[in-house]
Each structure stands twice: as C-alpha cells, then as structure tokens.
mmCIF file of C-alpha atoms in Angstrom:
data_model
loop_
_atom_site.group_PDB
_atom_site.id
_atom_site.type_symbol
_atom_site.label_atom_id
_atom_site.label_comp_id
_atom_site.label_asym_id
_atom_site.label_seq_id
_atom_site.Cartn_x
_atom_site.Cartn_y
_atom_site.Cartn_z
ATOM 1 C CA MET A 8 -16.916 8.841 23.735
ATOM 2 C CA ALA A 9 -13.268 9.825 23.452
ATOM 3 C CA GLU A 10 -11.185 11.897 25.826
ATOM 4 C CA LEU A 11 -8.720 14.141 24.013
ATOM 5 C CA LEU A 12 -5.839 16.296 25.168
ATOM 6 C CA LEU A 13 -5.349 19.373 22.998
ATOM 7 C CA ALA A 14 -2.421 21.793 22.673
ATOM 8 C CA THR A 15 -3.644 25.190 21.508
ATOM 9 C CA VAL A 16 -2.271 28.257 19.799
ATOM 10 C CA ASN A 17 -2.971 30.454 22.843
ATOM 11 C CA GLY A 18 -0.877 28.329 25.207
ATOM 12 C CA GLN A 19 -3.402 25.984 26.784
ATOM 13 C CA VAL A 20 -3.545 22.251 27.359
ATOM 14 C CA ILE A 21 -7.211 21.266 27.282
ATOM 15 C CA ARG A 22 -8.999 18.060 28.169
ATOM 16 C CA LEU A 23 -12.100 17.424 26.073
ATOM 17 C CA ASP A 24 -14.757 14.730 26.194
ATOM 18 C CA THR A 25 -15.973 14.593 22.596
ATOM 19 C CA ASP A 26 -19.506 13.514 23.584
ATOM 20 C CA ALA A 27 -19.987 16.248 26.185
ATOM 21 C CA PRO A 28 -17.751 19.009 24.850
ATOM 22 C CA GLU A 29 -17.319 21.269 27.861
ATOM 23 C CA PRO A 30 -13.540 21.625 27.862
ATOM 24 C CA GLU A 31 -11.317 21.695 30.935
ATOM 25 C CA VAL A 32 -8.186 23.835 30.893
ATOM 26 C CA LEU A 33 -5.363 21.857 32.506
ATOM 27 C CA PHE A 34 -2.503 24.298 31.901
ATOM 28 C CA ARG A 35 -1.874 27.834 30.662
ATOM 29 C CA GLY A 36 1.584 28.659 29.398
ATOM 30 C CA PRO A 37 3.291 31.971 30.159
ATOM 31 C CA GLY A 38 2.458 34.807 27.826
ATOM 32 C CA ASN A 39 -0.017 32.723 25.829
ATOM 33 C CA GLU A 40 2.887 31.076 23.978
ATOM 34 C CA ALA A 41 1.645 28.714 21.287
ATOM 35 C CA LEU A 42 1.716 25.041 22.245
ATOM 36 C CA MET A 43 2.401 22.594 19.432
ATOM 37 C CA GLY A 44 3.472 18.968 19.935
ATOM 38 C CA ILE A 45 1.989 16.656 22.529
ATOM 39 C CA CYS A 46 2.825 13.044 23.436
ATOM 40 C CA ARG A 47 2.776 10.765 26.460
ATOM 41 C CA ASP A 48 3.990 7.570 28.030
ATOM 42 C CA GLU A 49 2.295 5.670 30.837
ATOM 43 C CA ASP A 50 3.296 8.116 33.561
ATOM 44 C CA HIS A 51 3.962 11.489 31.938
ATOM 45 C CA LEU A 52 2.640 13.974 29.409
ATOM 46 C CA PHE A 53 5.071 16.023 27.315
ATOM 47 C CA VAL A 54 4.056 19.228 25.538
ATOM 48 C CA ALA A 55 6.152 21.457 23.289
ATOM 49 C CA SER A 56 5.813 25.172 22.786
ATOM 50 C CA LEU A 57 7.778 26.707 19.949
ATOM 51 C CA ASN A 58 10.881 26.977 22.123
ATOM 52 C CA ARG A 59 10.621 24.691 25.168
ATOM 53 C CA ILE A 60 9.360 21.322 26.393
ATOM 54 C CA TYR A 61 7.048 20.803 29.379
ATOM 55 C CA LYS A 62 6.692 17.638 31.442
ATOM 56 C CA PHE A 63 3.507 16.857 33.405
ATOM 57 C CA ARG A 64 2.383 13.969 35.562
ATOM 58 C CA MET A 65 -0.437 11.936 34.062
ATOM 59 C CA GLY A 66 -3.549 11.810 36.229
ATOM 60 C CA ASP A 67 -3.456 15.169 37.966
ATOM 61 C CA TYR A 68 -1.456 16.892 35.173
ATOM 62 C CA ARG A 69 0.830 18.607 37.639
ATOM 63 C CA LEU A 70 3.705 20.456 35.948
ATOM 64 C CA LEU A 71 6.932 18.716 36.959
ATOM 65 C CA LYS A 72 9.577 20.351 34.832
ATOM 66 C CA ARG A 73 10.210 22.557 31.829
ATOM 67 C CA THR A 74 13.287 23.203 29.752
ATOM 68 C CA ARG A 75 14.845 26.617 29.368
ATOM 69 C CA ARG A 76 13.719 28.597 26.361
ATOM 70 C CA ALA A 77 15.847 27.715 23.357
ATOM 71 C CA ARG A 78 17.159 30.796 21.569
ATOM 72 C CA PRO A 79 16.856 31.283 18.716
ATOM 73 C CA SER A 80 13.608 29.379 18.744
ATOM 74 C CA PRO A 81 13.719 25.921 17.119
ATOM 75 C CA ASP A 82 9.970 26.184 16.394
ATOM 76 C CA PHE A 83 9.081 22.769 17.777
ATOM 77 C CA HIS A 84 6.133 21.143 16.021
ATOM 78 C CA GLN A 85 4.961 17.566 16.568
ATOM 79 C CA MET A 86 6.844 15.010 18.639
ATOM 80 C CA ASN A 87 6.579 11.381 19.741
ATOM 81 C CA ILE A 88 8.106 9.133 22.385
ATOM 82 C CA TYR A 89 9.630 5.703 21.717
ATOM 83 C CA ASP A 90 11.580 3.473 24.110
ATOM 84 C CA GLY A 91 11.896 6.244 26.668
ATOM 85 C CA LEU A 92 13.187 8.880 24.228
ATOM 86 C CA ILE A 93 11.283 11.919 22.964
ATOM 87 C CA TYR A 94 11.790 12.863 19.311
ATOM 88 C CA ALA A 95 10.804 16.483 18.627
ATOM 89 C CA THR A 96 10.782 18.213 15.266
ATOM 90 C CA ALA A 97 12.818 21.443 15.442
ATOM 91 C CA THR A 98 11.223 22.923 12.355
ATOM 92 C CA LYS A 99 13.102 26.183 11.963
ATOM 93 C CA ARG A 100 16.469 24.433 12.370
ATOM 94 C CA ASN A 101 15.756 21.454 10.072
ATOM 95 C CA GLN A 102 16.591 19.127 12.941
ATOM 96 C CA ILE A 103 15.246 16.406 15.184
ATOM 97 C CA TRP A 104 15.996 17.006 18.876
ATOM 98 C CA VAL A 105 16.107 13.882 21.035
ATOM 99 C CA PHE A 106 15.327 14.151 24.767
ATOM 100 C CA ASP A 107 15.311 11.609 27.565
ATOM 101 C CA ARG A 108 12.292 11.325 29.881
ATOM 102 C CA GLY A 109 13.886 13.926 32.139
ATOM 103 C CA ILE A 110 13.655 16.304 29.121
ATOM 104 C CA ARG A 111 17.424 16.574 28.850
ATOM 105 C CA ARG A 112 18.541 16.819 25.228
ATOM 106 C CA SER A 113 20.753 13.878 24.328
ATOM 107 C CA ARG A 114 21.110 14.226 20.566
ATOM 108 C CA THR A 115 20.609 16.621 17.671
ATOM 109 C CA VAL A 116 20.019 15.248 14.170
ATOM 110 C CA ASN A 117 20.410 17.419 11.072
ATOM 111 C CA ILE A 118 18.052 16.766 8.164
ATOM 112 C CA ALA A 119 19.495 17.497 4.723
ATOM 113 C CA PRO A 120 17.866 20.045 2.384
ATOM 114 C CA PRO A 121 15.730 18.893 -0.573
ATOM 115 C CA ASP A 122 18.754 19.106 -2.876
ATOM 116 C CA PRO A 123 21.892 18.692 -0.733
ATOM 117 C CA GLY A 124 24.080 19.688 -3.687
ATOM 118 C CA LYS A 125 22.543 23.143 -3.930
ATOM 119 C CA ARG A 126 22.276 25.965 -1.457
ATOM 120 C CA ALA A 127 18.715 26.479 -0.202
ATOM 121 C CA ARG A 128 17.647 29.825 -1.626
ATOM 122 C CA TYR A 129 14.700 30.567 0.634
ATOM 123 C CA LYS A 130 13.730 30.198 4.292
ATOM 124 C CA LYS A 131 16.018 28.588 6.824
ATOM 125 C CA ASN A 132 13.451 25.864 7.478
ATOM 126 C CA TYR A 133 13.893 24.483 3.971
ATOM 127 C CA ASN A 134 12.108 21.189 4.778
ATOM 128 C CA HIS A 135 9.523 22.567 7.198
ATOM 129 C CA ILE A 136 9.727 19.316 9.170
ATOM 130 C CA ASN A 137 6.625 18.973 11.300
ATOM 131 C CA ALA A 138 6.206 15.351 12.445
ATOM 132 C CA ILE A 139 8.201 12.211 13.174
ATOM 133 C CA VAL A 140 6.894 8.688 13.761
ATOM 134 C CA LYS A 141 8.496 5.272 14.116
ATOM 135 C CA TYR A 142 7.045 2.320 12.228
ATOM 136 C CA ASN A 143 8.472 -1.174 11.763
ATOM 137 C CA GLY A 144 11.806 -0.038 13.194
ATOM 138 C CA GLU A 145 12.251 2.964 10.893
ATOM 139 C CA PHE A 146 11.635 6.687 11.329
ATOM 140 C CA TYR A 147 9.284 8.536 9.006
ATOM 141 C CA ILE A 148 9.839 12.305 8.983
ATOM 142 C CA ASN A 149 7.139 14.573 7.562
ATOM 143 C CA LEU A 150 8.626 17.074 5.068
ATOM 144 C CA ASN A 151 6.059 19.794 4.494
ATOM 145 C CA TRP A 152 8.218 21.005 1.589
ATOM 146 C CA LEU A 153 9.620 18.067 -0.357
ATOM 147 C CA ASN A 154 11.281 19.989 -3.180
ATOM 148 C CA ALA A 155 13.155 23.263 -3.522
ATOM 149 C CA GLU A 156 9.849 25.117 -3.830
ATOM 150 C CA GLN A 157 7.647 26.352 -1.022
ATOM 151 C CA TYR A 158 3.932 25.503 -0.806
ATOM 152 C CA GLY A 159 4.169 22.674 -3.330
ATOM 153 C CA ASP A 160 4.512 18.929 -2.864
ATOM 154 C CA SER A 161 5.069 17.411 0.561
ATOM 155 C CA GLY A 162 6.824 14.166 1.276
ATOM 156 C CA VAL A 163 8.269 11.777 3.808
ATOM 157 C CA LEU A 164 11.883 10.957 4.607
ATOM 158 C CA ARG A 165 12.451 7.391 5.818
ATOM 159 C CA THR A 166 15.532 6.535 7.908
ATOM 160 C CA ASP A 167 16.960 3.698 9.949
ATOM 161 C CA PRO A 168 17.180 4.038 13.768
ATOM 162 C CA GLU A 169 20.469 5.955 13.387
ATOM 163 C CA PHE A 170 18.829 8.442 10.980
ATOM 164 C CA ARG A 171 20.577 7.156 7.884
ATOM 165 C CA GLU A 172 18.299 7.728 4.911
ATOM 166 C CA THR A 173 16.592 4.618 3.522
ATOM 167 C CA GLY A 174 14.107 6.333 1.223
ATOM 168 C CA LYS A 175 12.049 9.396 0.418
ATOM 169 C CA PHE A 176 8.670 9.694 -1.244
ATOM 170 C CA LYS A 177 6.077 12.279 -2.244
ATOM 171 C CA TYR A 178 3.004 12.415 -0.045
ATOM 172 C CA GLY A 179 0.368 15.130 -0.349
ATOM 173 C CA TRP A 180 0.843 18.878 -0.038
ATOM 174 C CA GLU A 181 1.313 21.251 2.924
ATOM 175 C CA SER A 182 1.084 18.050 4.955
ATOM 176 C CA HIS A 183 0.969 17.813 8.736
ATOM 177 C CA ASP A 184 1.082 15.020 11.302
ATOM 178 C CA PHE A 185 1.960 12.116 9.002
ATOM 179 C CA GLN A 186 1.443 8.848 10.877
ATOM 180 C CA PHE A 187 0.301 5.249 10.642
ATOM 181 C CA ALA A 188 -3.047 3.772 11.677
ATOM 182 C CA GLY A 189 -2.240 0.094 11.542
ATOM 183 C CA ASP A 190 -0.489 -0.224 8.177
ATOM 184 C CA ARG A 191 -2.402 2.683 6.631
ATOM 185 C CA MET A 192 -0.513 5.946 6.015
ATOM 186 C CA LEU A 193 -2.414 9.056 7.101
ATOM 187 C CA ALA A 194 -1.661 12.775 6.848
ATOM 188 C CA ILE A 195 -3.494 16.074 6.874
ATOM 189 C CA CYS A 196 -3.294 18.051 3.624
ATOM 190 C CA SER A 197 -3.914 21.772 3.987
ATOM 191 C CA THR A 198 -3.680 24.825 1.806
ATOM 192 C CA SER A 199 -2.492 28.341 2.537
ATOM 193 C CA GLY A 200 -4.756 29.386 -0.335
ATOM 194 C CA LYS A 201 -5.368 33.117 -0.292
ATOM 195 C CA ASP A 202 -2.368 33.822 1.951
ATOM 196 C CA LYS A 203 0.347 32.351 -0.296
ATOM 197 C CA THR A 204 1.132 31.477 -3.889
ATOM 198 C CA ILE A 205 0.475 27.756 -3.843
ATOM 199 C CA LEU A 206 1.830 25.138 -6.244
ATOM 200 C CA HIS A 207 -0.643 22.393 -5.398
ATOM 201 C CA PRO A 208 -4.412 21.752 -5.516
ATOM 202 C CA ASN A 209 -6.479 24.222 -3.488
ATOM 203 C CA ARG A 210 -7.916 21.363 -1.440
ATOM 204 C CA SER A 211 -7.752 20.418 2.236
ATOM 205 C CA GLY A 212 -8.578 17.245 4.107
ATOM 206 C CA LEU A 213 -7.343 13.806 5.114
ATOM 207 C CA MET A 214 -5.034 11.734 2.918
ATOM 208 C CA ALA A 215 -4.953 7.960 3.384
ATOM 209 C CA ASP A 216 -2.547 5.799 1.390
ATOM 210 C CA GLY A 217 -1.961 8.594 -1.114
ATOM 211 C CA LYS A 218 -5.607 9.509 -1.745
ATOM 212 C CA LEU A 219 -7.609 12.433 -0.373
ATOM 213 C CA VAL A 220 -10.418 10.479 1.286
ATOM 214 C CA TRP A 221 -12.194 13.352 3.053
ATOM 215 C CA GLU A 222 -12.270 17.100 2.373
ATOM 216 C CA HIS A 223 -13.339 20.298 4.072
ATOM 217 C CA ASN A 224 -13.625 23.836 2.765
ATOM 218 C CA PRO A 225 -9.990 25.004 2.372
ATOM 219 C CA ASP A 226 -11.002 28.582 3.196
ATOM 220 C CA GLU A 227 -12.784 27.534 6.390
ATOM 221 C CA SER A 228 -9.947 26.159 8.500
ATOM 222 C CA PHE A 229 -6.320 25.038 8.625
ATOM 223 C CA CYS A 230 -5.600 21.775 10.430
ATOM 224 C CA LYS A 231 -2.340 20.489 11.923
ATOM 225 C CA GLY A 232 -3.231 17.808 14.489
ATOM 226 C CA LEU A 233 -4.387 14.225 13.907
ATOM 227 C CA CYS A 234 -5.194 11.474 16.399
ATOM 228 C CA PHE A 235 -7.503 8.472 16.520
ATOM 229 C CA ASP A 236 -8.934 5.624 18.553
ATOM 230 C CA ASP A 237 -10.429 2.320 17.413
ATOM 231 C CA ARG A 238 -13.540 3.927 15.938
ATOM 232 C CA GLN A 239 -12.876 7.539 15.049
ATOM 233 C CA LEU A 240 -10.338 9.968 13.624
ATOM 234 C CA PHE A 241 -9.954 13.486 15.034
ATOM 235 C CA ILE A 242 -8.632 16.182 12.686
ATOM 236 C CA CYS A 243 -7.836 19.282 14.704
ATOM 237 C CA GLY A 244 -7.104 22.868 13.733
ATOM 238 C CA GLY A 245 -8.550 26.340 13.769
ATOM 239 C CA ARG A 246 -10.499 28.835 11.751
ATOM 240 C CA LYS A 247 -8.336 30.640 9.212
ATOM 241 C CA ALA A 248 -6.951 34.070 10.082
ATOM 242 C CA GLU A 249 -3.953 36.267 9.449
ATOM 243 C CA ARG A 250 -0.934 35.133 11.492
ATOM 244 C CA ALA A 251 -1.168 38.059 13.933
ATOM 245 C CA ALA A 252 -4.764 37.124 14.804
ATOM 246 C CA ARG A 253 -4.400 33.332 15.092
ATOM 247 C CA LYS A 254 -4.267 33.252 18.902
ATOM 248 C CA HIS A 255 -7.861 34.478 18.873
ATOM 249 C CA THR A 256 -9.316 32.136 16.253
ATOM 250 C CA ALA A 257 -11.785 29.411 17.176
ATOM 251 C CA GLY A 258 -10.532 25.853 17.343
ATOM 252 C CA ILE A 259 -12.225 23.208 15.252
ATOM 253 C CA ILE A 260 -12.261 19.399 15.452
ATOM 254 C CA TYR A 261 -13.602 17.250 12.652
ATOM 255 C CA VAL A 262 -14.642 13.790 13.888
ATOM 256 C CA LEU A 263 -14.562 11.112 11.175
ATOM 257 C CA ASP A 264 -15.620 7.483 11.138
ATOM 258 C CA LYS A 265 -12.346 5.574 11.001
ATOM 259 C CA SER A 266 -13.572 2.894 8.604
ATOM 260 C CA THR A 267 -15.606 5.003 6.135
ATOM 261 C CA PHE A 268 -13.948 8.458 6.560
ATOM 262 C CA GLU A 269 -17.423 9.998 6.751
ATOM 263 C CA LEU A 270 -17.853 13.109 8.885
ATOM 264 C CA VAL A 271 -19.561 12.204 12.175
ATOM 265 C CA LYS A 272 -19.632 15.705 13.631
ATOM 266 C CA THR A 273 -17.749 18.964 13.941
ATOM 267 C CA ILE A 274 -16.817 20.309 17.375
ATOM 268 C CA GLU A 275 -16.300 23.991 18.096
ATOM 269 C CA HIS A 276 -16.346 25.668 21.505
ATOM 270 C CA GLU A 277 -15.831 29.269 22.539
ATOM 271 C CA LYS A 278 -13.227 28.196 25.130
ATOM 272 C CA ILE A 279 -11.030 26.375 22.613
ATOM 273 C CA ARG A 280 -8.668 28.347 20.387
ATOM 274 C CA GLY A 281 -6.837 26.929 17.365
ATOM 275 C CA VAL A 282 -5.576 23.392 18.037
ATOM 276 C CA ARG A 283 -1.974 22.581 17.086
ATOM 277 C CA GLY A 284 -1.514 19.137 18.618
ATOM 278 C CA CYS A 285 -3.788 16.395 19.952
ATOM 279 C CA LEU A 286 -3.815 12.915 21.415
ATOM 280 C CA VAL A 287 -6.409 10.422 22.593
ATOM 281 C CA VAL A 288 -6.251 9.565 26.289
ATOM 282 C CA SER A 289 -9.166 7.145 26.260
ATOM 283 C CA GLY A 290 -11.774 6.115 23.769
#
C-alpha cells in the first residue's frame, strides 16, 4: 500500500490509498484553477497553482496561507523544498522562484535560453522549465526544450548552489519531473503527437539512465508527475484531450515495480481528474 497526495488539473488536492482507491478530496482551489507542483517538509504541505503557492498543515491539511496571484502568471510547474527553502519552476518566465517556509519569495533566478547568443524566436518560455531537484549539492533543472526547437530533445541544466552552470546534457524528449531515485536518473517522456509537429520519437513512458524502460500508448495519456517509494514507481497524468477540455479528463496512474519497471496496475477513478503533481506520504 502507498498513500499518495495528488495535485489535479481541476484544482483539487486528493489523498489516495493505492490499494483501496477511493480518493479523498482534501482541498478545492477557487475557480477550479489547475494545481501543478506539490512538495512537503515534516510539518507542512506546499502546492502550486499556475500563479500562486498554497501552504497547508500536514495531518489535518488545514490551509494556513496562500500567496497573492502573480500577474502575469509565472505558470508554476513542479517544485521541491531543500533546507527550508522552496524552489519552484516559473515556466512561462524561464525562472526559478525561491520561497521561504512562510511562502515569501526571497530570490528570483533567470535561466538562460538554449542559445544565449541568439534571440529566442518563439514562445516566451523558451526552455519550458518544469522541474528542479537537488542532488549531491547541485541543482538539476529539467529543460523540456533543450534546443532552439520546440517539441524536440529535452535536457537537464546542472548548476552549483548559487545557480552557476556546471553542465548541461540531453535527456529524453518532452520530459517532465526529472529526478533521482538513489543514483538512478528518472524522467517521464511524453509526446504531444497529434496535437503538435514533433521532432522526436512518437513514444511515451519512463526513462531511466537515458533508456526508455517502460512505455504506454502515446495516444492514450499524457503524464507529468512522478513519485516513488521503496517498492513502486507512480507515473501520474491524464487521458489526452484538447487543452480546453483537460479539466474534465480522467486522471490516470501507472504503478510500476521499482526494480523491474513492469506495470503492476493502472488506477483510474471517476473522482480524479488529470494529475499534474504527486508525492508519496507513506508506503
């Protein structure tokens, strides 16, 4: 059994026991705003919508505080907490926003475009940053678009604690939620497929140490959230739909054996909409 907390596209925080999947809605955001990143420390849970951060108390999940809406929206995606500081990816602004545990912003870090010597010719979110993790004292920042082309290769920017670049490498395509499980690098690879002109394989699944070790039908779902315990990996997303209809699509969770990457089961429930962020509370 694992207990998961899920952030969903229709503005809910859901608690789910994976062995008895009757979900419990812990929070509903105003106006069904999409919830994205989710992280915690011992005492508090932090959840990001596209334009604000929420702080809850662990245990009873009482809402303690929320930031004002940021305008224009930074399009927060995934975030993590290290040494009492929250690092949130501000995707649309190509930035990392750093907050203290009181969710007061203390720092803003700009991430350079794929080719700093040339003007980015397309969308403002030229890197489409969507995750940040800290490993062996360095930050690893997930670049959904590694090069000056959309919907092609993804990569990872590595920096020191002061965000000075120490390396950059290719890793997958349309990647989400890059992270480490022990010393193994994991990321979700997805494909926009029919919706976009893609410059990568039309394949979706889990990448581990540079290899696609498990796949699902790329036309079935689009996944953005990854978490794990000692035994299992949980790849979370939603059924594919046009952007305007995504708040109504069914959520989907693929449960994999952590050692073999074999599919254990697939979880869907009528009360769960598309999942954007996830974490394991107990397992």
